[in-house]
């Protein structure tokens, strides 16, 4: 196990609703990245948080937003849910925001949008 | 979006056989990584490569960073049933920390 935890494990929402996913980083890690993994695909980068600030963003619309807290845990918020948002959402933590510090993934939250 | 082409898409082999999979990109990456993902779990890092031409082993796994910086391969020797899973390659450029993943190679091993 990597020490990265995510909650909830599974979630079912309806189109148009809002959702908040949570992640606790591994001890000693101050950087959290979020990825979306659609069925049968590899993970796609959403954004990264370093010391409570967004430190890079992938090709996702503004309705995907995030937060990082002083204890380095993080939230991913998605507004106005669409059917295509159904996916496994992965959180990864790393020791710092430097490129050479590798990312360790949590088990993910499976979101289903009906 | 994803720019990595991973092949083969799936493999079905017998226990004890060696396995080879590769990943190519139209763009240069400065880091190549290989992850394994089991059902219901997040990806687990297997091997990280940081220099063009680098060859790195982790037990029965061996990976190489291509000289052109546009490709990498992963070999698994003497496969065992617990090698079953999906293997992902991931590349990272200097300018950011985002990982770009391939679509994965699904490996099935029969006893």
mmCIF file with all atom_site columns, C-alpha atoms in Angstrom:
data_model
loop_
_atom_site.group_PDB
_atom_site.id
_atom_site.type_symbol
_atom_site.label_atom_id
_atom_site.label_alt_id
_atom_site.label_comp_id
_atom_site.label_asym_id
_atom_site.label_entity_id
_atom_site.label_seq_id
_atom_site.pdbx_PDB_ins_code
_atom_site.Cartn_x
_atom_site.Cartn_y
_atom_site.Cartn_z
_atom_site.occupancy
_atom_site.B_iso_or_equiv
_atom_site.pdbx_formal_charge
_atom_site.auth_seq_id
_atom_site.auth_comp_id
_atom_site.auth_asym_id
_atom_site.auth_atom_id
_atom_site.pdbx_PDB_model_num
ATOM 1   C CA . UNK A 1 1   ? 0.000   0.000   0.000   1.00 0.00 ? 1   UNK A CA 1
ATOM 2   C CA . UNK A 1 2   ? 1.138   3.533   -0.775  1.00 0.00 ? 2   UNK A CA 1
ATOM 3   C CA . UNK A 1 3   ? -0.338  5.280   2.255   1.00 0.00 ? 3   UNK A CA 1
ATOM 4   C CA . UNK A 1 4   ? -2.541  7.450   0.023   1.00 0.00 ? 4   UNK A CA 1
ATOM 5   C CA . UNK A 1 5   ? -6.205  7.153   0.979   1.00 0.00 ? 5   UNK A CA 1
ATOM 6   C CA . UNK A 1 6   ? -9.301  8.328   -0.866  1.00 0.00 ? 6   UNK A CA 1
ATOM 7   C CA . UNK A 1 7   ? -12.957 8.654   0.057   1.00 0.00 ? 7   UNK A CA 1
ATOM 8   C CA . UNK A 1 8   ? -15.547 7.656   -0.749  1.00 0.00 ? 8   UNK A CA 1
ATOM 9   C CA . UNK A 1 9   ? -14.765 4.379   -2.517  1.00 0.00 ? 9   UNK A CA 1
ATOM 10  C CA . UNK A 1 10  ? -17.829 4.555   -4.743  1.00 0.00 ? 10  UNK A CA 1
ATOM 11  C CA . UNK A 1 11  ? -20.325 7.300   -5.505  1.00 0.00 ? 11  UNK A CA 1
ATOM 12  C CA . UNK A 1 12  ? -23.446 7.568   -7.638  1.00 0.00 ? 12  UNK A CA 1
ATOM 13  C CA . UNK A 1 13  ? -24.733 10.975  -8.731  1.00 0.00 ? 13  UNK A CA 1
ATOM 14  C CA . UNK A 1 14  ? -27.179 12.293  -11.290 1.00 0.00 ? 14  UNK A CA 1
ATOM 15  C CA . UNK A 1 15  ? -26.459 14.660  -14.136 1.00 0.00 ? 15  UNK A CA 1
ATOM 16  C CA . UNK A 1 16  ? -26.241 18.296  -13.025 1.00 0.00 ? 16  UNK A CA 1
ATOM 17  C CA . UNK A 1 17  ? -25.303 17.514  -9.437  1.00 0.00 ? 17  UNK A CA 1
ATOM 18  C CA . UNK A 1 18  ? -22.060 18.472  -7.717  1.00 0.00 ? 18  UNK A CA 1
ATOM 19  C CA . UNK A 1 19  ? -19.569 16.088  -6.109  1.00 0.00 ? 19  UNK A CA 1
ATOM 20  C CA . UNK A 1 20  ? -16.605 16.364  -3.725  1.00 0.00 ? 20  UNK A CA 1
ATOM 21  C CA . UNK A 1 21  ? -13.908 13.695  -3.575  1.00 0.00 ? 21  UNK A CA 1
ATOM 22  C CA . UNK A 1 22  ? -11.263 13.555  -0.858  1.00 0.00 ? 22  UNK A CA 1
ATOM 23  C CA . UNK A 1 23  ? -7.657  12.458  -0.674  1.00 0.00 ? 23  UNK A CA 1
ATOM 24  C CA . UNK A 1 24  ? -5.139  12.112  2.158   1.00 0.00 ? 24  UNK A CA 1
ATOM 25  C CA . UNK A 1 25  ? -1.545  12.146  1.018   1.00 0.00 ? 25  UNK A CA 1
ATOM 26  C CA . UNK A 1 26  ? 1.223   9.856   2.177   1.00 0.00 ? 26  UNK A CA 1
ATOM 27  C CA . UNK A 1 27  ? 3.063   11.005  5.297   1.00 0.00 ? 27  UNK A CA 1
ATOM 28  C CA . UNK A 1 28  ? 5.841   13.432  4.353   1.00 0.00 ? 28  UNK A CA 1
ATOM 29  C CA . UNK A 1 29  ? 4.301   14.302  0.975   1.00 0.00 ? 29  UNK A CA 1
ATOM 30  C CA . UNK A 1 30  ? 3.205   17.883  0.275   1.00 0.00 ? 30  UNK A CA 1
ATOM 31  C CA . UNK A 1 31  ? 2.072   17.576  -3.341  1.00 0.00 ? 31  UNK A CA 1
ATOM 32  C CA . UNK A 1 32  ? -1.172  16.058  -4.590  1.00 0.00 ? 32  UNK A CA 1
ATOM 33  C CA . UNK A 1 33  ? -2.177  15.368  -8.199  1.00 0.00 ? 33  UNK A CA 1
ATOM 34  C CA . UNK A 1 34  ? -5.595  14.302  -9.448  1.00 0.00 ? 34  UNK A CA 1
ATOM 35  C CA . UNK A 1 35  ? -6.261  12.080  -12.470 1.00 0.00 ? 35  UNK A CA 1
ATOM 36  C CA . UNK A 1 36  ? -9.398  10.895  -14.236 1.00 0.00 ? 36  UNK A CA 1
ATOM 37  C CA . UNK A 1 37  ? -9.384  7.330   -15.570 1.00 0.00 ? 37  UNK A CA 1
ATOM 38  C CA . UNK A 1 38  ? -12.225 6.421   -17.912 1.00 0.00 ? 38  UNK A CA 1
ATOM 39  C CA . UNK A 1 39  ? -13.018 2.740   -18.443 1.00 0.00 ? 39  UNK A CA 1
ATOM 40  C CA . UNK A 1 40  ? -10.397 1.060   -20.609 1.00 0.00 ? 40  UNK A CA 1
ATOM 41  C CA . UNK A 1 41  ? -8.149  4.134   -20.676 1.00 0.00 ? 41  UNK A CA 1
ATOM 42  C CA . UNK A 1 42  ? -5.054  5.334   -18.914 1.00 0.00 ? 42  UNK A CA 1
ATOM 43  C CA . UNK A 1 43  ? -5.307  8.085   -16.288 1.00 0.00 ? 43  UNK A CA 1
ATOM 44  C CA . UNK A 1 44  ? -5.540  11.687  -17.525 1.00 0.00 ? 44  UNK A CA 1
ATOM 45  C CA . UNK A 1 45  ? -4.036  14.552  -15.523 1.00 0.00 ? 45  UNK A CA 1
ATOM 46  C CA . UNK A 1 46  ? -6.570  17.001  -14.078 1.00 0.00 ? 46  UNK A CA 1
ATOM 47  C CA . UNK A 1 47  ? -4.416  19.256  -11.857 1.00 0.00 ? 47  UNK A CA 1
ATOM 48  C CA . UNK A 1 48  ? -1.751  19.317  -9.174  1.00 0.00 ? 48  UNK A CA 1
ATOM 49  C CA . UNK A 1 49  ? -1.615  21.122  -5.830  1.00 0.00 ? 49  UNK A CA 1
ATOM 50  C CA . UNK A 1 50  ? 1.619   22.096  -4.099  1.00 0.00 ? 50  UNK A CA 1
ATOM 51  C CA . UNK A 1 51  ? 1.626   23.925  -0.765  1.00 0.00 ? 51  UNK A CA 1
ATOM 52  C CA . UNK A 1 52  ? -2.079  24.706  -1.082  1.00 0.00 ? 52  UNK A CA 1
ATOM 53  C CA . UNK A 1 53  ? -1.860  26.262  -4.556  1.00 0.00 ? 53  UNK A CA 1
ATOM 54  C CA . UNK A 1 54  ? -2.684  24.883  -8.000  1.00 0.00 ? 54  UNK A CA 1
ATOM 55  C CA . UNK A 1 55  ? 0.618   24.018  -9.641  1.00 0.00 ? 55  UNK A CA 1
ATOM 56  C CA . UNK A 1 56  ? -0.451  22.861  -13.095 1.00 0.00 ? 56  UNK A CA 1
ATOM 57  C CA . UNK A 1 57  ? -3.643  21.900  -14.890 1.00 0.00 ? 57  UNK A CA 1
ATOM 58  C CA . UNK A 1 58  ? -4.587  19.507  -17.659 1.00 0.00 ? 58  UNK A CA 1
ATOM 59  C CA . UNK A 1 59  ? -7.239  19.920  -20.333 1.00 0.00 ? 59  UNK A CA 1
ATOM 60  C CA . UNK A 1 60  ? -10.262 19.944  -18.033 1.00 0.00 ? 60  UNK A CA 1
ATOM 61  C CA . UNK A 1 61  ? -12.992 22.628  -17.844 1.00 0.00 ? 61  UNK A CA 1
ATOM 62  C CA . UNK A 1 62  ? -13.287 25.070  -14.906 1.00 0.00 ? 62  UNK A CA 1
ATOM 63  C CA . UNK A 1 63  ? -16.133 23.058  -13.370 1.00 0.00 ? 63  UNK A CA 1
ATOM 64  C CA . UNK A 1 64  ? -13.323 20.769  -12.161 1.00 0.00 ? 64  UNK A CA 1
ATOM 65  C CA . UNK A 1 65  ? -11.784 22.557  -9.182  1.00 0.00 ? 65  UNK A CA 1
ATOM 66  C CA . UNK A 1 66  ? -9.713  21.616  -6.198  1.00 0.00 ? 66  UNK A CA 1
ATOM 67  C CA . UNK A 1 67  ? -8.356  22.544  -2.811  1.00 0.00 ? 67  UNK A CA 1
ATOM 68  C CA . UNK A 1 68  ? -5.372  21.570  -0.728  1.00 0.00 ? 68  UNK A CA 1
ATOM 69  C CA . UNK A 1 69  ? -5.401  22.004  3.035   1.00 0.00 ? 69  UNK A CA 1
ATOM 70  C CA . UNK A 1 70  ? -2.554  22.854  5.464   1.00 0.00 ? 70  UNK A CA 1
ATOM 71  C CA . UNK A 1 71  ? -2.193  19.151  6.322   1.00 0.00 ? 71  UNK A CA 1
ATOM 72  C CA . UNK A 1 72  ? -1.692  18.537  2.531   1.00 0.00 ? 72  UNK A CA 1
ATOM 73  C CA . UNK A 1 73  ? -4.916  16.590  2.123   1.00 0.00 ? 73  UNK A CA 1
ATOM 74  C CA . UNK A 1 74  ? -6.921  17.581  -0.927  1.00 0.00 ? 74  UNK A CA 1
ATOM 75  C CA . UNK A 1 75  ? -10.386 17.763  -2.421  1.00 0.00 ? 75  UNK A CA 1
ATOM 76  C CA . UNK A 1 76  ? -11.570 17.493  -6.008  1.00 0.00 ? 76  UNK A CA 1
ATOM 77  C CA . UNK A 1 77  ? -14.876 19.229  -6.753  1.00 0.00 ? 77  UNK A CA 1
ATOM 78  C CA . UNK A 1 78  ? -16.856 18.711  -9.922  1.00 0.00 ? 78  UNK A CA 1
ATOM 79  C CA . UNK A 1 79  ? -19.877 20.915  -10.650 1.00 0.00 ? 79  UNK A CA 1
ATOM 80  C CA . UNK A 1 80  ? -22.692 20.368  -13.131 1.00 0.00 ? 80  UNK A CA 1
ATOM 81  C CA . UNK A 1 81  ? -21.910 16.684  -13.534 1.00 0.00 ? 81  UNK A CA 1
ATOM 82  C CA . UNK A 1 82  ? -22.151 15.184  -17.021 1.00 0.00 ? 82  UNK A CA 1
ATOM 83  C CA . UNK A 1 83  ? -22.536 11.544  -18.013 1.00 0.00 ? 83  UNK A CA 1
ATOM 84  C CA . UNK A 1 84  ? -18.966 11.526  -19.373 1.00 0.00 ? 84  UNK A CA 1
ATOM 85  C CA . UNK A 1 85  ? -17.663 12.394  -15.907 1.00 0.00 ? 85  UNK A CA 1
ATOM 86  C CA . UNK A 1 86  ? -18.265 8.771   -14.936 1.00 0.00 ? 86  UNK A CA 1
ATOM 87  C CA . UNK A 1 87  ? -14.784 7.430   -14.226 1.00 0.00 ? 87  UNK A CA 1
ATOM 88  C CA . UNK A 1 88  ? -12.276 6.337   -11.605 1.00 0.00 ? 88  UNK A CA 1
ATOM 89  C CA . UNK A 1 89  ? -10.752 9.426   -9.975  1.00 0.00 ? 89  UNK A CA 1
ATOM 90  C CA . UNK A 1 90  ? -7.225  8.869   -8.749  1.00 0.00 ? 90  UNK A CA 1
ATOM 91  C CA . UNK A 1 91  ? -5.239  10.938  -6.325  1.00 0.00 ? 91  UNK A CA 1
ATOM 92  C CA . UNK A 1 92  ? -1.437  10.725  -6.266  1.00 0.00 ? 92  UNK A CA 1
ATOM 93  C CA . UNK A 1 93  ? 0.920   12.255  -3.744  1.00 0.00 ? 93  UNK A CA 1
ATOM 94  C CA . UNK A 1 94  ? 4.611   13.056  -4.021  1.00 0.00 ? 94  UNK A CA 1
ATOM 95  C CA . UNK A 1 95  ? 7.312   14.314  -1.685  1.00 0.00 ? 95  UNK A CA 1
ATOM 96  C CA . UNK A 1 96  ? 7.516   17.702  -3.391  1.00 0.00 ? 96  UNK A CA 1
ATOM 97  C CA . UNK A 1 97  ? 6.522   19.467  -6.555  1.00 0.00 ? 97  UNK A CA 1
ATOM 98  C CA . UNK A 1 98  ? 9.863   18.616  -8.189  1.00 0.00 ? 98  UNK A CA 1
ATOM 99  C CA . UNK A 1 99  ? 9.720   16.510  -11.321 1.00 0.00 ? 99  UNK A CA 1
ATOM 100 C CA . UNK A 1 100 ? 12.046  13.815  -9.943  1.00 0.00 ? 100 UNK A CA 1
ATOM 101 C CA . UNK A 1 101 ? 9.853   13.026  -6.945  1.00 0.00 ? 101 UNK A CA 1
ATOM 102 C CA . UNK A 1 102 ? 7.604   10.243  -8.091  1.00 0.00 ? 102 UNK A CA 1
ATOM 103 C CA . UNK A 1 103 ? 3.877   10.072  -7.587  1.00 0.00 ? 103 UNK A CA 1
ATOM 104 C CA . UNK A 1 104 ? 2.197   7.338   -5.546  1.00 0.00 ? 104 UNK A CA 1
ATOM 105 C CA . UNK A 1 105 ? -1.444  6.608   -6.246  1.00 0.00 ? 105 UNK A CA 1
ATOM 106 C CA . UNK A 1 106 ? -4.388  5.945   -3.970  1.00 0.00 ? 106 UNK A CA 1
ATOM 107 C CA . UNK A 1 107 ? -7.033  3.293   -4.742  1.00 0.00 ? 107 UNK A CA 1
ATOM 108 C CA . UNK A 1 108 ? -9.360  5.796   -6.397  1.00 0.00 ? 108 UNK A CA 1
ATOM 109 C CA . UNK A 1 109 ? -13.012 6.823   -6.144  1.00 0.00 ? 109 UNK A CA 1
ATOM 110 C CA . UNK A 1 110 ? -15.388 5.260   -8.672  1.00 0.00 ? 110 UNK A CA 1
ATOM 111 C CA . UNK A 1 111 ? -17.913 7.934   -9.734  1.00 0.00 ? 111 UNK A CA 1
ATOM 112 C CA . UNK A 1 112 ? -21.007 6.950   -11.692 1.00 0.00 ? 112 UNK A CA 1
ATOM 113 C CA . UNK A 1 113 ? -23.176 9.709   -13.180 1.00 0.00 ? 113 UNK A CA 1
ATOM 114 C CA . UNK A 1 114 ? -26.699 8.682   -14.190 1.00 0.00 ? 114 UNK A CA 1
ATOM 115 C CA . UNK B 2 1   ? -4.687  14.344  -24.146 1.00 0.00 ? 1   UNK B CA 1
ATOM 116 C CA . UNK B 2 2   ? -2.855  11.054  -24.284 1.00 0.00 ? 2   UNK B CA 1
ATOM 117 C CA . UNK B 2 3   ? 0.004   10.934  -26.769 1.00 0.00 ? 3   UNK B CA 1
ATOM 118 C CA . UNK B 2 4   ? 1.481   7.551   -25.896 1.00 0.00 ? 4   UNK B CA 1
ATOM 119 C CA . UNK B 2 5   ? 0.893   4.445   -28.011 1.00 0.00 ? 5   UNK B CA 1
ATOM 120 C CA . UNK B 2 6   ? 1.219   1.298   -25.985 1.00 0.00 ? 6   UNK B CA 1
ATOM 121 C CA . UNK B 2 7   ? 1.393   -2.186  -27.476 1.00 0.00 ? 7   UNK B CA 1
ATOM 122 C CA . UNK B 2 8   ? 0.270   -4.842  -27.456 1.00 0.00 ? 8   UNK B CA 1
ATOM 123 C CA . UNK B 2 9   ? -3.190  -3.995  -26.165 1.00 0.00 ? 9   UNK B CA 1
ATOM 124 C CA . UNK B 2 10  ? -3.452  -7.394  -24.463 1.00 0.00 ? 10  UNK B CA 1
ATOM 125 C CA . UNK B 2 11  ? -1.389  -10.527 -23.964 1.00 0.00 ? 11  UNK B CA 1
ATOM 126 C CA . UNK B 2 12  ? -2.397  -14.035 -22.961 1.00 0.00 ? 12  UNK B CA 1
ATOM 127 C CA . UNK B 2 13  ? 0.592   -16.177 -21.964 1.00 0.00 ? 13  UNK B CA 1
ATOM 128 C CA . UNK B 2 14  ? 1.532   -19.266 -19.999 1.00 0.00 ? 14  UNK B CA 1
ATOM 129 C CA . UNK B 2 15  ? 3.304   -19.170 -16.670 1.00 0.00 ? 15  UNK B CA 1
ATOM 130 C CA . UNK B 2 16  ? 7.062   -19.163 -17.117 1.00 0.00 ? 16  UNK B CA 1
ATOM 131 C CA . UNK B 2 17  ? 7.063   -17.291 -20.431 1.00 0.00 ? 17  UNK B CA 1
ATOM 132 C CA . UNK B 2 18  ? 8.825   -13.968 -20.903 1.00 0.00 ? 18  UNK B CA 1
ATOM 133 C CA . UNK B 2 19  ? 6.786   -10.876 -21.785 1.00 0.00 ? 19  UNK B CA 1
ATOM 134 C CA . UNK B 2 20  ? 7.694   -7.742  -23.694 1.00 0.00 ? 20  UNK B CA 1
ATOM 135 C CA . UNK B 2 21  ? 5.616   -4.593  -24.119 1.00 0.00 ? 21  UNK B CA 1
ATOM 136 C CA . UNK B 2 22  ? 6.479   -1.155  -25.430 1.00 0.00 ? 22  UNK B CA 1
ATOM 137 C CA . UNK B 2 23  ? 5.389   2.410   -25.560 1.00 0.00 ? 23  UNK B CA 1
ATOM 138 C CA . UNK B 2 24  ? 6.027   5.045   -28.236 1.00 0.00 ? 24  UNK B CA 1
ATOM 139 C CA . UNK B 2 25  ? 5.347   8.736   -28.397 1.00 0.00 ? 25  UNK B CA 1
ATOM 140 C CA . UNK B 2 26  ? 5.339   11.489  -31.005 1.00 0.00 ? 26  UNK B CA 1
ATOM 141 C CA . UNK B 2 27  ? 6.836   13.791  -28.364 1.00 0.00 ? 27  UNK B CA 1
ATOM 142 C CA . UNK B 2 28  ? 10.034  13.690  -26.351 1.00 0.00 ? 28  UNK B CA 1
ATOM 143 C CA . UNK B 2 29  ? 9.786   12.841  -22.663 1.00 0.00 ? 29  UNK B CA 1
ATOM 144 C CA . UNK B 2 30  ? 12.490  13.287  -20.052 1.00 0.00 ? 30  UNK B CA 1
ATOM 145 C CA . UNK B 2 31  ? 11.151  10.652  -17.681 1.00 0.00 ? 31  UNK B CA 1
ATOM 146 C CA . UNK B 2 32  ? 9.548   7.308   -18.467 1.00 0.00 ? 32  UNK B CA 1
ATOM 147 C CA . UNK B 2 33  ? 7.655   5.333   -15.856 1.00 0.00 ? 33  UNK B CA 1
ATOM 148 C CA . UNK B 2 34  ? 5.985   1.934   -15.788 1.00 0.00 ? 34  UNK B CA 1
ATOM 149 C CA . UNK B 2 35  ? 2.999   1.239   -13.536 1.00 0.00 ? 35  UNK B CA 1
ATOM 150 C CA . UNK B 2 36  ? 0.882   -1.865  -12.837 1.00 0.00 ? 36  UNK B CA 1
ATOM 151 C CA . UNK B 2 37  ? -2.792  -1.593  -11.962 1.00 0.00 ? 37  UNK B CA 1
ATOM 152 C CA . UNK B 2 38  ? -4.851  -4.393  -10.423 1.00 0.00 ? 38  UNK B CA 1
ATOM 153 C CA . UNK B 2 39  ? -8.676  -4.345  -10.548 1.00 0.00 ? 39  UNK B CA 1
ATOM 154 C CA . UNK B 2 40  ? -10.130 -1.880  -8.066  1.00 0.00 ? 40  UNK B CA 1
ATOM 155 C CA . UNK B 2 41  ? -6.720  -0.438  -7.214  1.00 0.00 ? 41  UNK B CA 1
ATOM 156 C CA . UNK B 2 42  ? -4.651  2.556   -8.188  1.00 0.00 ? 42  UNK B CA 1
ATOM 157 C CA . UNK B 2 43  ? -1.522  2.208   -10.353 1.00 0.00 ? 43  UNK B CA 1
ATOM 158 C CA . UNK B 2 44  ? 1.606   1.013   -8.544  1.00 0.00 ? 44  UNK B CA 1
ATOM 159 C CA . UNK B 2 45  ? 5.009   2.285   -9.677  1.00 0.00 ? 45  UNK B CA 1
ATOM 160 C CA . UNK B 2 46  ? 7.270   -0.496  -10.982 1.00 0.00 ? 46  UNK B CA 1
ATOM 161 C CA . UNK B 2 47  ? 10.225  1.245   -12.595 1.00 0.00 ? 47  UNK B CA 1
ATOM 162 C CA . UNK B 2 48  ? 11.290  4.864   -13.211 1.00 0.00 ? 48  UNK B CA 1
ATOM 163 C CA . UNK B 2 49  ? 13.768  5.856   -15.957 1.00 0.00 ? 49  UNK B CA 1
ATOM 164 C CA . UNK B 2 50  ? 15.448  9.268   -16.060 1.00 0.00 ? 50  UNK B CA 1
ATOM 165 C CA . UNK B 2 51  ? 18.159  9.134   -18.752 1.00 0.00 ? 51  UNK B CA 1
ATOM 166 C CA . UNK B 2 52  ? 18.036  8.273   -22.442 1.00 0.00 ? 52  UNK B CA 1
ATOM 167 C CA . UNK B 2 53  ? 19.479  4.791   -22.959 1.00 0.00 ? 53  UNK B CA 1
ATOM 168 C CA . UNK B 2 54  ? 19.056  3.872   -19.293 1.00 0.00 ? 54  UNK B CA 1
ATOM 169 C CA . UNK B 2 55  ? 18.344  0.207   -18.585 1.00 0.00 ? 55  UNK B CA 1
ATOM 170 C CA . UNK B 2 56  ? 16.892  -0.530  -15.140 1.00 0.00 ? 56  UNK B CA 1
ATOM 171 C CA . UNK B 2 57  ? 15.805  -3.755  -13.456 1.00 0.00 ? 57  UNK B CA 1
ATOM 172 C CA . UNK B 2 58  ? 13.464  -4.453  -10.568 1.00 0.00 ? 58  UNK B CA 1
ATOM 173 C CA . UNK B 2 59  ? 13.482  -8.187  -9.844  1.00 0.00 ? 59  UNK B CA 1
ATOM 174 C CA . UNK B 2 60  ? 12.100  -9.976  -12.890 1.00 0.00 ? 60  UNK B CA 1
ATOM 175 C CA . UNK B 2 61  ? 11.235  -6.652  -14.550 1.00 0.00 ? 61  UNK B CA 1
ATOM 176 C CA . UNK B 2 62  ? 13.561  -4.763  -16.866 1.00 0.00 ? 62  UNK B CA 1
ATOM 177 C CA . UNK B 2 63  ? 12.788  -1.462  -18.589 1.00 0.00 ? 63  UNK B CA 1
ATOM 178 C CA . UNK B 2 64  ? 14.710  0.767   -20.964 1.00 0.00 ? 64  UNK B CA 1
ATOM 179 C CA . UNK B 2 65  ? 14.481  4.452   -21.837 1.00 0.00 ? 65  UNK B CA 1
ATOM 180 C CA . UNK B 2 66  ? 14.833  4.756   -25.621 1.00 0.00 ? 66  UNK B CA 1
ATOM 181 C CA . UNK B 2 67  ? 17.720  6.769   -27.031 1.00 0.00 ? 67  UNK B CA 1
ATOM 182 C CA . UNK B 2 68  ? 15.370  8.987   -29.033 1.00 0.00 ? 68  UNK B CA 1
ATOM 183 C CA . UNK B 2 69  ? 13.452  9.775   -25.786 1.00 0.00 ? 69  UNK B CA 1
ATOM 184 C CA . UNK B 2 70  ? 10.281  8.828   -27.663 1.00 0.00 ? 70  UNK B CA 1
ATOM 185 C CA . UNK B 2 71  ? 9.963   5.228   -26.560 1.00 0.00 ? 71  UNK B CA 1
ATOM 186 C CA . UNK B 2 72  ? 10.405  2.733   -23.747 1.00 0.00 ? 72  UNK B CA 1
ATOM 187 C CA . UNK B 2 73  ? 9.961   -0.988  -23.266 1.00 0.00 ? 73  UNK B CA 1
ATOM 188 C CA . UNK B 2 74  ? 9.216   -3.259  -20.326 1.00 0.00 ? 74  UNK B CA 1
ATOM 189 C CA . UNK B 2 75  ? 10.209  -6.910  -20.127 1.00 0.00 ? 75  UNK B CA 1
ATOM 190 C CA . UNK B 2 76  ? 8.968   -9.413  -17.568 1.00 0.00 ? 76  UNK B CA 1
ATOM 191 C CA . UNK B 2 77  ? 10.917  -12.650 -17.310 1.00 0.00 ? 77  UNK B CA 1
ATOM 192 C CA . UNK B 2 78  ? 9.559   -16.005 -16.141 1.00 0.00 ? 78  UNK B CA 1
ATOM 193 C CA . UNK B 2 79  ? 5.996   -14.742 -15.664 1.00 0.00 ? 79  UNK B CA 1
ATOM 194 C CA . UNK B 2 80  ? 3.906   -15.939 -12.718 1.00 0.00 ? 80  UNK B CA 1
ATOM 195 C CA . UNK B 2 81  ? 0.125   -15.760 -12.119 1.00 0.00 ? 81  UNK B CA 1
ATOM 196 C CA . UNK B 2 82  ? 0.416   -12.675 -9.875  1.00 0.00 ? 82  UNK B CA 1
ATOM 197 C CA . UNK B 2 83  ? 1.817   -10.732 -12.845 1.00 0.00 ? 83  UNK B CA 1
ATOM 198 C CA . UNK B 2 84  ? -1.774  -10.516 -14.112 1.00 0.00 ? 84  UNK B CA 1
ATOM 199 C CA . UNK B 2 85  ? -2.951  -6.930  -14.407 1.00 0.00 ? 85  UNK B CA 1
ATOM 200 C CA . UNK B 2 86  ? -2.809  -3.866  -16.611 1.00 0.00 ? 86  UNK B CA 1
ATOM 201 C CA . UNK B 2 87  ? 0.581   -2.315  -17.279 1.00 0.00 ? 87  UNK B CA 1
ATOM 202 C CA . UNK B 2 88  ? 0.780   1.375   -18.090 1.00 0.00 ? 88  UNK B CA 1
ATOM 203 C CA . UNK B 2 89  ? 3.638   3.412   -19.433 1.00 0.00 ? 89  UNK B CA 1
ATOM 204 C CA . UNK B 2 90  ? 3.777   7.087   -18.515 1.00 0.00 ? 90  UNK B CA 1
ATOM 205 C CA . UNK B 2 91  ? 5.964   9.906   -19.765 1.00 0.00 ? 91  UNK B CA 1
ATOM 206 C CA . UNK B 2 92  ? 6.752   13.276  -18.257 1.00 0.00 ? 92  UNK B CA 1
ATOM 207 C CA . UNK B 2 93  ? 8.289   16.370  -19.812 1.00 0.00 ? 93  UNK B CA 1
ATOM 208 C CA . UNK B 2 94  ? 10.604  18.773  -18.075 1.00 0.00 ? 94  UNK B CA 1
ATOM 209 C CA . UNK B 2 95  ? 8.214   21.664  -18.109 1.00 0.00 ? 95  UNK B CA 1
ATOM 210 C CA . UNK B 2 96  ? 5.571   20.154  -15.893 1.00 0.00 ? 96  UNK B CA 1
ATOM 211 C CA . UNK B 2 97  ? 4.912   17.347  -13.526 1.00 0.00 ? 97  UNK B CA 1
ATOM 212 C CA . UNK B 2 98  ? 1.861   15.873  -15.228 1.00 0.00 ? 98  UNK B CA 1
ATOM 213 C CA . UNK B 2 99  ? 2.164   12.234  -16.223 1.00 0.00 ? 99  UNK B CA 1
ATOM 214 C CA . UNK B 2 100 ? 0.943   11.300  -19.707 1.00 0.00 ? 100 UNK B CA 1
ATOM 215 C CA . UNK B 2 101 ? -0.266  7.704   -19.734 1.00 0.00 ? 101 UNK B CA 1
ATOM 216 C CA . UNK B 2 102 ? -0.679  5.119   -22.444 1.00 0.00 ? 102 UNK B CA 1
ATOM 217 C CA . UNK B 2 103 ? -3.888  3.082   -22.717 1.00 0.00 ? 103 UNK B CA 1
ATOM 218 C CA . UNK B 2 104 ? -2.321  0.077   -21.035 1.00 0.00 ? 104 UNK B CA 1
ATOM 219 C CA . UNK B 2 105 ? -1.405  -3.524  -21.835 1.00 0.00 ? 105 UNK B CA 1
ATOM 220 C CA . UNK B 2 106 ? -3.630  -6.132  -20.240 1.00 0.00 ? 106 UNK B CA 1
ATOM 221 C CA . UNK B 2 107 ? -1.652  -9.232  -19.213 1.00 0.00 ? 107 UNK B CA 1
ATOM 222 C CA . UNK B 2 108 ? -3.230  -12.600 -18.480 1.00 0.00 ? 108 UNK B CA 1
ATOM 223 C CA . UNK B 2 109 ? -1.078  -15.488 -17.224 1.00 0.00 ? 109 UNK B CA 1
ATOM 224 C CA . UNK B 2 110 ? -2.349  -19.056 -17.108 1.00 0.00 ? 110 UNK B CA 1
ATOM 225 C CA . UNK B 2 111 ? -0.819  -21.563 -14.665 1.00 0.00 ? 111 UNK B CA 1
#
